[in-house]
mmCIF file of C-alpha atoms in Angstrom:
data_model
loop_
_atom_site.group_PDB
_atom_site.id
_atom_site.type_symbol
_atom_site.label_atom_id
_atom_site.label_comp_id
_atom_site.label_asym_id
_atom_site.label_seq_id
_atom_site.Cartn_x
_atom_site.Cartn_y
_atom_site.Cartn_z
ATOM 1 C CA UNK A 16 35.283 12.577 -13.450
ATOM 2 C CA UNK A 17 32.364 10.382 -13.477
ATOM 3 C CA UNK A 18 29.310 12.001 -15.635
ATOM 4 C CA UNK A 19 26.594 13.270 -13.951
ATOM 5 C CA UNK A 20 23.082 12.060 -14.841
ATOM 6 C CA UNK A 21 19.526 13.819 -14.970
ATOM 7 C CA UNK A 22 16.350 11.750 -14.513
ATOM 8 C CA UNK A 23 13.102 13.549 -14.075
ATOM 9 C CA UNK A 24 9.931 12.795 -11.709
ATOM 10 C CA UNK A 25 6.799 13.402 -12.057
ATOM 11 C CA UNK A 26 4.089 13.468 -9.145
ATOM 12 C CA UNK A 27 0.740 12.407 -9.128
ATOM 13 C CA UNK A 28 -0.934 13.086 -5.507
ATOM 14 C CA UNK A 29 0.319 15.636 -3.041
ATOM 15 C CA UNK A 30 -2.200 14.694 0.030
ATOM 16 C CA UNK A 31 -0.417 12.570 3.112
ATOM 17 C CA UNK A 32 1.778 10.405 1.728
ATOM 18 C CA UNK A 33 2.175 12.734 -1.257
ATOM 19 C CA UNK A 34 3.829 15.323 0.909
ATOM 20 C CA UNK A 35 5.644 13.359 3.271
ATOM 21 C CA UNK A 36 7.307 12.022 -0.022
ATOM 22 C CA UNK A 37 8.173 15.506 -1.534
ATOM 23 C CA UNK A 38 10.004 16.241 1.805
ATOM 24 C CA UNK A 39 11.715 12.884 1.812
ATOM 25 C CA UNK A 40 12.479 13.458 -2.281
ATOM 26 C CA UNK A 41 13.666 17.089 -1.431
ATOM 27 C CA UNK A 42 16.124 15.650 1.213
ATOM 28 C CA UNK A 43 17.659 13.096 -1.635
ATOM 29 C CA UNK A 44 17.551 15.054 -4.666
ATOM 30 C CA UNK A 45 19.849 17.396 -1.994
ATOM 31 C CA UNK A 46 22.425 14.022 -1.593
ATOM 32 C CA UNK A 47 22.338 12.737 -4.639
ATOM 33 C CA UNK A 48 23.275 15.992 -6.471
ATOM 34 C CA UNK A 49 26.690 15.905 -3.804
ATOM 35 C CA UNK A 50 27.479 12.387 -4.686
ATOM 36 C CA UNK A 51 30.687 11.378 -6.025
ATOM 37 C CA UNK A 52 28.967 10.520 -9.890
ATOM 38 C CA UNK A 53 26.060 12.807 -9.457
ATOM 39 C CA UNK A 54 22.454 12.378 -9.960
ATOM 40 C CA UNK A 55 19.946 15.646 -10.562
ATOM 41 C CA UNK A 56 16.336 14.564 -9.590
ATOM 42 C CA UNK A 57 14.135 16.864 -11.153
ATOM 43 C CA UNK A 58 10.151 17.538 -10.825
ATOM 44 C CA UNK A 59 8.929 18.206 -14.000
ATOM 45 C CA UNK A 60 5.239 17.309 -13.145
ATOM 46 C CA UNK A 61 2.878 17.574 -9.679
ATOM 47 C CA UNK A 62 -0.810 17.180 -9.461
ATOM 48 C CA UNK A 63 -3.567 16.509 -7.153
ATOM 49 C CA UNK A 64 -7.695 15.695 -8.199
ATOM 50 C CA UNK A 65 -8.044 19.275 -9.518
ATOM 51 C CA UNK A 66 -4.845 21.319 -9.890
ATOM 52 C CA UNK A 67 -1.697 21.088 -11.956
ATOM 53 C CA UNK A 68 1.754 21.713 -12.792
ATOM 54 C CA UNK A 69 4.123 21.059 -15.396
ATOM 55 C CA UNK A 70 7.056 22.191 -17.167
ATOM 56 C CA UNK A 71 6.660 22.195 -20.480
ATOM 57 C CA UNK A 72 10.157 22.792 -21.579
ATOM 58 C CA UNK A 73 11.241 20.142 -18.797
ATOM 59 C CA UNK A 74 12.979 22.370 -16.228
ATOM 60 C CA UNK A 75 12.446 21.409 -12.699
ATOM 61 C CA UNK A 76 9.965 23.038 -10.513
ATOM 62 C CA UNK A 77 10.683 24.939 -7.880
ATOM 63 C CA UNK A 78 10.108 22.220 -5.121
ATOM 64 C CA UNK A 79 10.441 25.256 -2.272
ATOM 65 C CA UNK A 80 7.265 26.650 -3.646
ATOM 66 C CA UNK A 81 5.730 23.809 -5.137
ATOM 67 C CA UNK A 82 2.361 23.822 -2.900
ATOM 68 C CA UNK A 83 1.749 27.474 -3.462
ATOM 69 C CA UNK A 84 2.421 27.004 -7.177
ATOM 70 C CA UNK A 85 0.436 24.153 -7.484
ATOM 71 C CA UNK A 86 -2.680 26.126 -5.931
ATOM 72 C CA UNK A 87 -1.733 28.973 -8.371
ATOM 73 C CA UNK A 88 -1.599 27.101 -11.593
ATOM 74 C CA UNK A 89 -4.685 27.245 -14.292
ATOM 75 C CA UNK A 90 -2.794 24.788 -16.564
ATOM 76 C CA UNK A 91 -5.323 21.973 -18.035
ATOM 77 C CA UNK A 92 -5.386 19.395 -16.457
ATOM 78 C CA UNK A 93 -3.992 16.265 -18.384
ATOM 79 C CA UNK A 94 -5.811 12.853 -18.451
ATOM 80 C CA UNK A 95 -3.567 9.808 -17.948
ATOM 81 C CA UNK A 96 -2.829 8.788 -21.899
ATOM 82 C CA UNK A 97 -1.750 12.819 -22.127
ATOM 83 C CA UNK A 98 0.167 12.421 -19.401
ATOM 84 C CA UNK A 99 1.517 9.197 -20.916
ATOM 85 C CA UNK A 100 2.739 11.162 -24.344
ATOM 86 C CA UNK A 101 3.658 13.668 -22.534
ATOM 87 C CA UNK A 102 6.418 12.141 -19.985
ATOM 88 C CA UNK A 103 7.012 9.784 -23.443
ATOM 89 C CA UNK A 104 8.740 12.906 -24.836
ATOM 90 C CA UNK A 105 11.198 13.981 -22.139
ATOM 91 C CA UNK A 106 14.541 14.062 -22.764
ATOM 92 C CA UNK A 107 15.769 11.629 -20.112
ATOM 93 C CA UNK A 108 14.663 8.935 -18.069
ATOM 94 C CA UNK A 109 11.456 9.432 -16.084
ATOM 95 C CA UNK A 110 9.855 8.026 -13.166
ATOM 96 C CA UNK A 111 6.562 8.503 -12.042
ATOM 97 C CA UNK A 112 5.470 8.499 -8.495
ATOM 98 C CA UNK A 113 1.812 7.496 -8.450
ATOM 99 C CA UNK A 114 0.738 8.400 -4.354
ATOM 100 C CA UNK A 115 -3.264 8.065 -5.051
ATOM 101 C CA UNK A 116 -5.694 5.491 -4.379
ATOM 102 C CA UNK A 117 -6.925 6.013 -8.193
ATOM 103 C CA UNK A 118 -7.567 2.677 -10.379
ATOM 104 C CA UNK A 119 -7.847 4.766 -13.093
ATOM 105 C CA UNK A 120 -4.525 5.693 -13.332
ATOM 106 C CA UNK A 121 -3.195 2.133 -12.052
ATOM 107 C CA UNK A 122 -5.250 0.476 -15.163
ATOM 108 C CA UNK A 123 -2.749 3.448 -17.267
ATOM 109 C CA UNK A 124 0.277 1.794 -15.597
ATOM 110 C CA UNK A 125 1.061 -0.432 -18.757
ATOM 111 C CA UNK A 126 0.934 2.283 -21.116
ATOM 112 C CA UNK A 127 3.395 4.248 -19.114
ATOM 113 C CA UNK A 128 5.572 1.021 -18.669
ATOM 114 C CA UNK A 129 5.384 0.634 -22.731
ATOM 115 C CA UNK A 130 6.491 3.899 -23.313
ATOM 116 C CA UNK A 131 10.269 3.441 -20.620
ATOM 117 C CA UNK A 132 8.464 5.258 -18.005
ATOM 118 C CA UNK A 133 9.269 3.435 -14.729
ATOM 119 C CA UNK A 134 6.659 3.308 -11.469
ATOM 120 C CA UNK A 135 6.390 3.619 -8.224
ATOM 121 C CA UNK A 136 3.657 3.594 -5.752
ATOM 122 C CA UNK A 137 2.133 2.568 -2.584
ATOM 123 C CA UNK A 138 -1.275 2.389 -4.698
ATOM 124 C CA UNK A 139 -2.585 -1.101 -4.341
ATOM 125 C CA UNK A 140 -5.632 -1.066 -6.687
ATOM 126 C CA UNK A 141 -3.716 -2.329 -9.819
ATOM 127 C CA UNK A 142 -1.506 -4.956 -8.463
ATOM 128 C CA UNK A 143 -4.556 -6.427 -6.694
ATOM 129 C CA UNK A 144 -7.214 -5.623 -9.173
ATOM 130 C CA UNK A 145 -7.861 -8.029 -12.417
ATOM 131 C CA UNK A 146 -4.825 -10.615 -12.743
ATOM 132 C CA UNK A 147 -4.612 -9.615 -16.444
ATOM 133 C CA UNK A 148 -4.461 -6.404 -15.401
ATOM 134 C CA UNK A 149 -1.408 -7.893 -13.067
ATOM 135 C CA UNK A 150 0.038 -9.838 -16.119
ATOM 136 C CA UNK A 151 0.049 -6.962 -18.468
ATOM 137 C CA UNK A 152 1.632 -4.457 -16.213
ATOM 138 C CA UNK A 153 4.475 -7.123 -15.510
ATOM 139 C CA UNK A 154 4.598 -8.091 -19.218
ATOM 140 C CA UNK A 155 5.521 -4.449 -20.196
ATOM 141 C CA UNK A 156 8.356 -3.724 -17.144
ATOM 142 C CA UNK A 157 11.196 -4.392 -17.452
ATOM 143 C CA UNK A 158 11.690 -6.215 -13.507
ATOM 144 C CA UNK A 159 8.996 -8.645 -15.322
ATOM 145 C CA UNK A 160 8.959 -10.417 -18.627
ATOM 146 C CA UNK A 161 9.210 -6.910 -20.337
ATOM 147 C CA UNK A 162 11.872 -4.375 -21.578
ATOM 148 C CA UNK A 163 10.005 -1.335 -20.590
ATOM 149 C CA UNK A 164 10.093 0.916 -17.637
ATOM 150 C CA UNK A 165 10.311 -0.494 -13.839
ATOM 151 C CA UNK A 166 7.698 -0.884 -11.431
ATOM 152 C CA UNK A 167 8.042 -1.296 -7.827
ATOM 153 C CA UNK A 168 5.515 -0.819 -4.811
ATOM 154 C CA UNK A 169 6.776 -2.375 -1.936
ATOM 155 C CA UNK A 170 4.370 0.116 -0.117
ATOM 156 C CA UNK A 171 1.737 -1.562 -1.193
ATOM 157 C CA UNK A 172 1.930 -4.486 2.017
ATOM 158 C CA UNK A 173 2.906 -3.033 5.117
ATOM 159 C CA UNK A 174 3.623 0.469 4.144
ATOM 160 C CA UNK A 175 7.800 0.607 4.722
ATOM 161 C CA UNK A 176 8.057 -2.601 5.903
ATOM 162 C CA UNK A 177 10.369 -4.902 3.389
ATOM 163 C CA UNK A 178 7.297 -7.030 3.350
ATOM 164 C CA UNK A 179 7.182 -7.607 -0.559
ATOM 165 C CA UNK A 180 10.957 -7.461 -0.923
ATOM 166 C CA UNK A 181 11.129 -10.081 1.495
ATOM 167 C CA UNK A 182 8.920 -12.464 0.144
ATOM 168 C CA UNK A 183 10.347 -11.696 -3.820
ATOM 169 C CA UNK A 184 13.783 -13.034 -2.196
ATOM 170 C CA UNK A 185 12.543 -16.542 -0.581
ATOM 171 C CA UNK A 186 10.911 -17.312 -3.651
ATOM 172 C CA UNK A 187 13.822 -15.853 -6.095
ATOM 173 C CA UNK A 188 16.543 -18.114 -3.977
ATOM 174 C CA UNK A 189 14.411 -21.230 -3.882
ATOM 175 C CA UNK A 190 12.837 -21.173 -0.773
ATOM 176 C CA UNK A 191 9.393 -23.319 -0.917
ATOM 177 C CA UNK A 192 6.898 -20.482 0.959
ATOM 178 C CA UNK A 193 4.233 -22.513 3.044
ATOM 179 C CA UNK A 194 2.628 -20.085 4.313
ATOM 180 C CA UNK A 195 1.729 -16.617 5.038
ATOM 181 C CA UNK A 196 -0.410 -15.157 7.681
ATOM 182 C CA UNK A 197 -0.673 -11.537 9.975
ATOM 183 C CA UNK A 198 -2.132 -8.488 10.472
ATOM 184 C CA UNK A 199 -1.638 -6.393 7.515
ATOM 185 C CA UNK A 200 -4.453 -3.398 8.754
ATOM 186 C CA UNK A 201 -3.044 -0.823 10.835
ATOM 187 C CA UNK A 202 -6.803 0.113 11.162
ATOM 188 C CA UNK A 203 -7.323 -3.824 12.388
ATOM 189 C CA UNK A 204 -4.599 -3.978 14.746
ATOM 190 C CA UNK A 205 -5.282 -1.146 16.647
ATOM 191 C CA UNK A 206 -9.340 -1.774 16.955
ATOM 192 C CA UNK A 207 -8.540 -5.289 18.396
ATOM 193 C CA UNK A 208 -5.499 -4.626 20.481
ATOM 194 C CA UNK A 209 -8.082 -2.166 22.167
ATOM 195 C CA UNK A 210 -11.510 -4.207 22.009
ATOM 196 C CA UNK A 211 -9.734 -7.414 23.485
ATOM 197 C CA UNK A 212 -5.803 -6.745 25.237
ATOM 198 C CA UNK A 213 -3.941 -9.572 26.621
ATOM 199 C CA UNK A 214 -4.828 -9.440 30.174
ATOM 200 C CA UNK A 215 -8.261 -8.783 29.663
ATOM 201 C CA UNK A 216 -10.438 -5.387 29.527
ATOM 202 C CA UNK A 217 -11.141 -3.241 26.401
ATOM 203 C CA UNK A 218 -14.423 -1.552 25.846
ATOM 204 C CA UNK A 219 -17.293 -1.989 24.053
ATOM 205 C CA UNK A 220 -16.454 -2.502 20.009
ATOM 206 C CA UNK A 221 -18.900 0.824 18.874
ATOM 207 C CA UNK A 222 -16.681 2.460 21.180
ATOM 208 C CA UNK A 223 -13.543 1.403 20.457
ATOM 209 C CA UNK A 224 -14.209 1.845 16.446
ATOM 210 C CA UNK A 225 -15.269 5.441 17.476
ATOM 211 C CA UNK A 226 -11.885 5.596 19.208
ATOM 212 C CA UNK A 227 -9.942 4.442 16.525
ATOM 213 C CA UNK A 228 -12.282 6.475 14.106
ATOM 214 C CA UNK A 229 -11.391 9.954 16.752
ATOM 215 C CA UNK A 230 -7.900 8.947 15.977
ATOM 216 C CA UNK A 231 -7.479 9.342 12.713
ATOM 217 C CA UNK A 232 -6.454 5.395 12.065
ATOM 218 C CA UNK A 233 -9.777 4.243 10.428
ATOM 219 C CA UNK A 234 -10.750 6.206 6.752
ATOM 220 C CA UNK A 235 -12.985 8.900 7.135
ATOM 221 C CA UNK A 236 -16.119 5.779 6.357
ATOM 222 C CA UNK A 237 -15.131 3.117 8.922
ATOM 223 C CA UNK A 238 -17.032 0.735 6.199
ATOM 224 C CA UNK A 239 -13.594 0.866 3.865
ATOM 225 C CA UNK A 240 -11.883 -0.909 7.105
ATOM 226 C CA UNK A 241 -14.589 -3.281 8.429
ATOM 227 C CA UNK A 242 -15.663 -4.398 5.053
ATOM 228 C CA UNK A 243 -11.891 -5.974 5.012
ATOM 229 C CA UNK A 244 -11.532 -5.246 1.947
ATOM 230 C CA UNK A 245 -8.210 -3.451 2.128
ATOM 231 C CA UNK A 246 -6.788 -6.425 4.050
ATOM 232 C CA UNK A 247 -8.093 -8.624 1.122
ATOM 233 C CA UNK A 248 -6.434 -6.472 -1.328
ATOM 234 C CA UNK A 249 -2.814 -6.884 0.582
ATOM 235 C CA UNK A 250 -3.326 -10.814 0.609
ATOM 236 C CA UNK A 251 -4.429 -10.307 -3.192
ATOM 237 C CA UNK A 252 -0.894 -8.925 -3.902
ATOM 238 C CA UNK A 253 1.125 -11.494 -1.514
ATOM 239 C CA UNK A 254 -0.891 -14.272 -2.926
ATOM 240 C CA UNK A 255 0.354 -13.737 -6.489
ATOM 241 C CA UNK A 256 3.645 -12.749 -5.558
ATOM 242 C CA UNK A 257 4.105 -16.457 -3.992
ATOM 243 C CA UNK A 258 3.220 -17.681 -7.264
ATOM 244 C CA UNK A 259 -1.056 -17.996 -6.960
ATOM 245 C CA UNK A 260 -2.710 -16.701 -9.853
ATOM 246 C CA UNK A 261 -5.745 -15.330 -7.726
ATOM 247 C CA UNK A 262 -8.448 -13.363 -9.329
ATOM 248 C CA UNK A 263 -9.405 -10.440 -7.855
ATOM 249 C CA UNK A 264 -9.828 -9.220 -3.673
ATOM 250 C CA UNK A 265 -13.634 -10.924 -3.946
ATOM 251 C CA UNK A 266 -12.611 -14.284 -5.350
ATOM 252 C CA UNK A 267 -11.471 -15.483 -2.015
ATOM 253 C CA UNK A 268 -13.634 -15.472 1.674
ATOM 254 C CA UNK A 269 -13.300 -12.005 3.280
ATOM 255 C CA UNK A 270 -15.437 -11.624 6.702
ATOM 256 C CA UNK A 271 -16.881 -8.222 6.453
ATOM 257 C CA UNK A 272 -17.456 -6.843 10.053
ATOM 258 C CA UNK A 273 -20.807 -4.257 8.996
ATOM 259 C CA UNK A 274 -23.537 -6.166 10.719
ATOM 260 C CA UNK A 275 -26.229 -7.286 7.691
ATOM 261 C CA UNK A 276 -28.235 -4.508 8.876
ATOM 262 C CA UNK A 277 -25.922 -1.783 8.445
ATOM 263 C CA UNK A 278 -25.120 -2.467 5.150
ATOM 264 C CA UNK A 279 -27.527 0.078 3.565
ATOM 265 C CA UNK A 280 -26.848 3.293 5.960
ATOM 266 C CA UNK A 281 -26.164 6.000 3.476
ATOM 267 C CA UNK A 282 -23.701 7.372 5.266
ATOM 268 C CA UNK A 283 -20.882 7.019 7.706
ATOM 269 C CA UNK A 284 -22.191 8.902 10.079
ATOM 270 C CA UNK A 285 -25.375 6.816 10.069
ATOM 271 C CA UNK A 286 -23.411 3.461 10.312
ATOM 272 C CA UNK A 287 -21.478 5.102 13.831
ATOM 273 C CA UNK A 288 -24.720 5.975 15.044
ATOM 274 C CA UNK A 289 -26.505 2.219 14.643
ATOM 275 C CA UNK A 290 -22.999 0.158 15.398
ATOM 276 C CA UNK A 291 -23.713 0.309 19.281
ATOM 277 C CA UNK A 292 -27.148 -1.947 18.433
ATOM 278 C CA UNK A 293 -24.783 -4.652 17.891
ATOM 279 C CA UNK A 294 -22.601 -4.503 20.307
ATOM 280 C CA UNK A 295 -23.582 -8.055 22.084
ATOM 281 C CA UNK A 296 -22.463 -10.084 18.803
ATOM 282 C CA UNK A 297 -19.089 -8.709 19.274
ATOM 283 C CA UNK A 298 -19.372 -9.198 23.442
ATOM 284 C CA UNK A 299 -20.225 -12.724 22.304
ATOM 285 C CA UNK A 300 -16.912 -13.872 20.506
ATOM 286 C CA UNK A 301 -14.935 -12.333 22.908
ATOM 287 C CA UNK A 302 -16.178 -13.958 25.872
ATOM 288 C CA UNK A 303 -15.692 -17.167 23.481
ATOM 289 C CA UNK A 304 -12.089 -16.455 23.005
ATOM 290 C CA UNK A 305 -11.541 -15.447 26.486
ATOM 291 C CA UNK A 306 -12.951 -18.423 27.783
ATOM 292 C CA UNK A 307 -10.354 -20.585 26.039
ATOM 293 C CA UNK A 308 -7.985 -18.151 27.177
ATOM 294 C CA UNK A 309 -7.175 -17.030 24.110
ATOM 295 C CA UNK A 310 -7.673 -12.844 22.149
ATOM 296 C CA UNK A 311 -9.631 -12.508 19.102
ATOM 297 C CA UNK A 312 -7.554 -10.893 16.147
ATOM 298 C CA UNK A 313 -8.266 -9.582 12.076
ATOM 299 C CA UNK A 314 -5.952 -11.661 10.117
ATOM 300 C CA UNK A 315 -4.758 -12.729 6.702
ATOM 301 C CA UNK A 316 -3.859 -15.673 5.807
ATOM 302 C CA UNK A 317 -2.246 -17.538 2.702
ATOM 303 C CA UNK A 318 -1.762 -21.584 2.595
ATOM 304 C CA UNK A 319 0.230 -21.947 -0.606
ATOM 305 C CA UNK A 320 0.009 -25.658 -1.120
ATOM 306 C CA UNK A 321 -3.969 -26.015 -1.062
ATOM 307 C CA UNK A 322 -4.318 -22.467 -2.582
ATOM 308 C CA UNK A 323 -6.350 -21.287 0.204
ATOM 309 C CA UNK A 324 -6.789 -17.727 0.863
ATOM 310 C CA UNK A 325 -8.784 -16.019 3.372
ATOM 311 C CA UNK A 326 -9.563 -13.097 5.769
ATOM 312 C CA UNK A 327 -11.514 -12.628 8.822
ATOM 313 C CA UNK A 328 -11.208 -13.099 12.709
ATOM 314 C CA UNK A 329 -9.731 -15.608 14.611
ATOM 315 C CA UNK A 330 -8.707 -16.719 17.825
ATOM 316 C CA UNK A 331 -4.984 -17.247 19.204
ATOM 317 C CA UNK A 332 -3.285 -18.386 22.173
ATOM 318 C CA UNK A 333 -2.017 -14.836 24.630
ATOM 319 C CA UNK A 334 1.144 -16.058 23.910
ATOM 320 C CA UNK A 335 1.342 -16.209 20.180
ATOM 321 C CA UNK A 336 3.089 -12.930 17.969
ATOM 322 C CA UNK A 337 -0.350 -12.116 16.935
ATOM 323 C CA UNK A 338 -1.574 -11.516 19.925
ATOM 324 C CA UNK A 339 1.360 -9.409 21.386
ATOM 325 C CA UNK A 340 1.022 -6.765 19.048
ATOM 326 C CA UNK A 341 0.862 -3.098 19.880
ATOM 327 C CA UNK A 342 -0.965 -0.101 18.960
ATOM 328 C CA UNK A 343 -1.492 0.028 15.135
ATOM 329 C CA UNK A 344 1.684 -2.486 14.276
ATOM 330 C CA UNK A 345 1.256 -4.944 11.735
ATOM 331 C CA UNK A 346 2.761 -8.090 12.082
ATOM 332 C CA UNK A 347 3.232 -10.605 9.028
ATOM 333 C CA UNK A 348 4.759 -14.376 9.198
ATOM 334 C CA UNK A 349 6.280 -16.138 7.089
ATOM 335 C CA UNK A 350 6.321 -19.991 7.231
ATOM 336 C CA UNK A 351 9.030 -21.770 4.503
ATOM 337 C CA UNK A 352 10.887 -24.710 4.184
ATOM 338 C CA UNK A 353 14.056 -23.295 5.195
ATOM 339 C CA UNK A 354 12.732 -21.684 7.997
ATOM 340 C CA UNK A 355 10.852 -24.423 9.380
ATOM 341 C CA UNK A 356 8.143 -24.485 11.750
ATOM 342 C CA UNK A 357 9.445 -21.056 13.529
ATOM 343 C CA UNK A 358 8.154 -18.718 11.083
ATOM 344 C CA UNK A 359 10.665 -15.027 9.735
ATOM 345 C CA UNK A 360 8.740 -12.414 11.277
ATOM 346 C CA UNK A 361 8.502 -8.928 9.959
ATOM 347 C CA UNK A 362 6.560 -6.589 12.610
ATOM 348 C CA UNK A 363 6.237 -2.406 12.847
ATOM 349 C CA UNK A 364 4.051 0.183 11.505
ATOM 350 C CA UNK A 365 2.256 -0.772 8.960
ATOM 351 C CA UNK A 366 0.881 2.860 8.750
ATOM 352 C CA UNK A 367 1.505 6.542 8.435
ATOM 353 C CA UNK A 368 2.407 9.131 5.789
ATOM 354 C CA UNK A 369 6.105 9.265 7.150
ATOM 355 C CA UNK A 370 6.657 5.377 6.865
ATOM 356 C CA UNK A 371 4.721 4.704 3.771
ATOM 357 C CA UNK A 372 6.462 7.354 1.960
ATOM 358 C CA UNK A 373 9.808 5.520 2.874
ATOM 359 C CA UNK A 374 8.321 2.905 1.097
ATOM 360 C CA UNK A 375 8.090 5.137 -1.921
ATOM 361 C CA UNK A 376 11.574 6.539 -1.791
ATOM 362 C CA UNK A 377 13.115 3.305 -1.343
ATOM 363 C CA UNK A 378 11.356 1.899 -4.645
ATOM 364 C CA UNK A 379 12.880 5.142 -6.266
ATOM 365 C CA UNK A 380 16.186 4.024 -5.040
ATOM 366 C CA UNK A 381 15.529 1.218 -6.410
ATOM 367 C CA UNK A 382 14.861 2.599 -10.405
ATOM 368 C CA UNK A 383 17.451 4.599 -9.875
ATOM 369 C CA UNK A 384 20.153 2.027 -9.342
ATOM 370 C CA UNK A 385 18.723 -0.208 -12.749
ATOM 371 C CA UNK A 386 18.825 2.959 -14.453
ATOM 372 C CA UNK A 387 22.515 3.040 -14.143
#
């Protein structure tokens, strides 16, 4: 009988994502537990910005009643090197599943690392903040130059799209990446494939930002979309994954789309209200583009060999991929010596609690099978 094996995981974040992956860990701690050499996942730690829960002895949670829990627990709340020596002195292997936006706690990701505490997470502030930040975090794991914990966050790009595993294989097998360019904003995709279809039409782009807004697909601050900054920190991530050693998000061009004079609203709600008095620079480039027959779209794009990266709008042909897209799909293309001049395409959702937590769970998968 093969042994079975215990490997704890800890939680930080339990908003969208967070608990679209608690369902999606719930459903595989269930299989793995039935599998022929067995594998007990078990929560040991959950939190969100003010509440949380831990178990001090390390016995799992009660995942059917960790929300209610959660909300009932007065236990301190632990600052990330606590929360380092803390996970540092469980009894097996732990992972820890990092589903904020916080930089704080990605600038902690080395120390965890250090300590044999592997990573995952669709947070993209640390892999795309400082590059020494980058090159210490890589330095420390294991799956880099390290013998620490792993760290994987393929959610990062494309939410569970293989975008990052993808692009980790062409350049592990030799393949000489050219060039990378797409739509890597769900937010992007959808306010363009609305402002400017193929075929023609769209509304106004005040309105169709208040559409996508009424949605739910921009943040709560259109600004954190239009600045492109979020699109800048994907390419960020791509860029130094094909071997660039870029900066920072802000070392490259990155066309913001907040008119000068909006710049200063102090509020959201402000910026919605004033967005319609520039409506005619927007009516402009479109009638540009549509006079050459062609859409205007929010790209990436990467050119590996001249070490040019940038990010804005810019005009393609109806009949190219970018164009085509749907909805909020993000498309990204790859351009490499094997494949020639007809790019590898990788296209869906590039959005959502459901598919980014796949992400998630598939980079647990993936600790899980080095931890063997």
């Amino acid at each position: 009988m093969p042994t079975p094996r215990q490997v704890y995981v800890a939680v930080i974040g339990v908003g969208g994502v967070g608990k679209c992956f608690l369902n999606q860990f719930q459903a595989l701690r269930t299989r793995m537990s039935q599998a022929r050499s067995p594998t007990y996942l078990d929560l040991i730690f959950v939190s969100r910005s003010k509440k949380v829960l831990f178990s001090e002895s390390f016995r799992p949670l009660n995942l059917d009643t960790i929300e209610q829990d959660l909300n009932n627990s007065n236990q301190p709340i632990l600052d990330a090197s606590s929360l380092v020596d803390y996970l540092a002195t469980a009894p097996e292997k732990v992972i820890l599943v990092d589903n904020t936006s916080s930089l704080d706690i990605a600038q902690q990701y080395p120390a965890f690392l250090r300590k044999g505490i592997s990573i995952v997470t669709p947070n993209k502030k640390g892999f795309s903040d400082s590059y020494e930040l980058w090159e210490d975090m890589f330095a420390a794991a294991s799956n880099g130059s390290g013998n620490g914990g792993y760290v994987f966050h393929e959610s990062t790009v494309g939410a569970g799209l293989p975008v990052l595993s993808t692009l980790k294989e062409l350049v592990e097998t030799g393949d000489e990446v050219t060039k990378i360019e797409g739509v890597f904003s769900g937010t992007m995709s959808f306010l363009f494939n609305s402002f400017m279809p193929v075929g023609g039409g769209g509304g106004s782009f005040a309105a169709e930002v208040k559409k996508a807004k009424d949605l739910g697909y921009t943040e709560p601050d259109p600004r954190d979309d239009l600045n492109g900054l979020d699109v800048a920190r994907k390419l960020t991530i791509l860029a130094r994954l094909a071997g660039l050693k870029v900066q920072n998000p802000l070392s490259f061009p990155v066309q913001s789309l907040i008119p000068k004079e909006l710049e200063s609203c102090s509020s959201g709600d402000e910026f919605m209200s004033r967005l319609p008095e520039f409506d005619d620079q927007m009516e402009k480039l479109k009638q540009e583009a549509a006079n050459e027959g062609k859409v205007v779209r929010f790209v990436g794009s990467i050119d590996v060999a001249s070490q040019n990266v940038k990010v804005g709008l810019e005009k393609f042909d109806a009949s190219h991929p970018i164009a085509a897209l749907k909805g909020s799909d993000n498309i990204i293309n790859f351009y490499t010596k094997r494949y020639g001049s007809n790019p590898l395409i990788i296209q869906g959702a590039g959005a959502g609690g459901e598919v980014t937590a796949m992400g998630v769970t598939g980079d647990l998968l993936k600790v899980l099978r080095l931890l063997n």
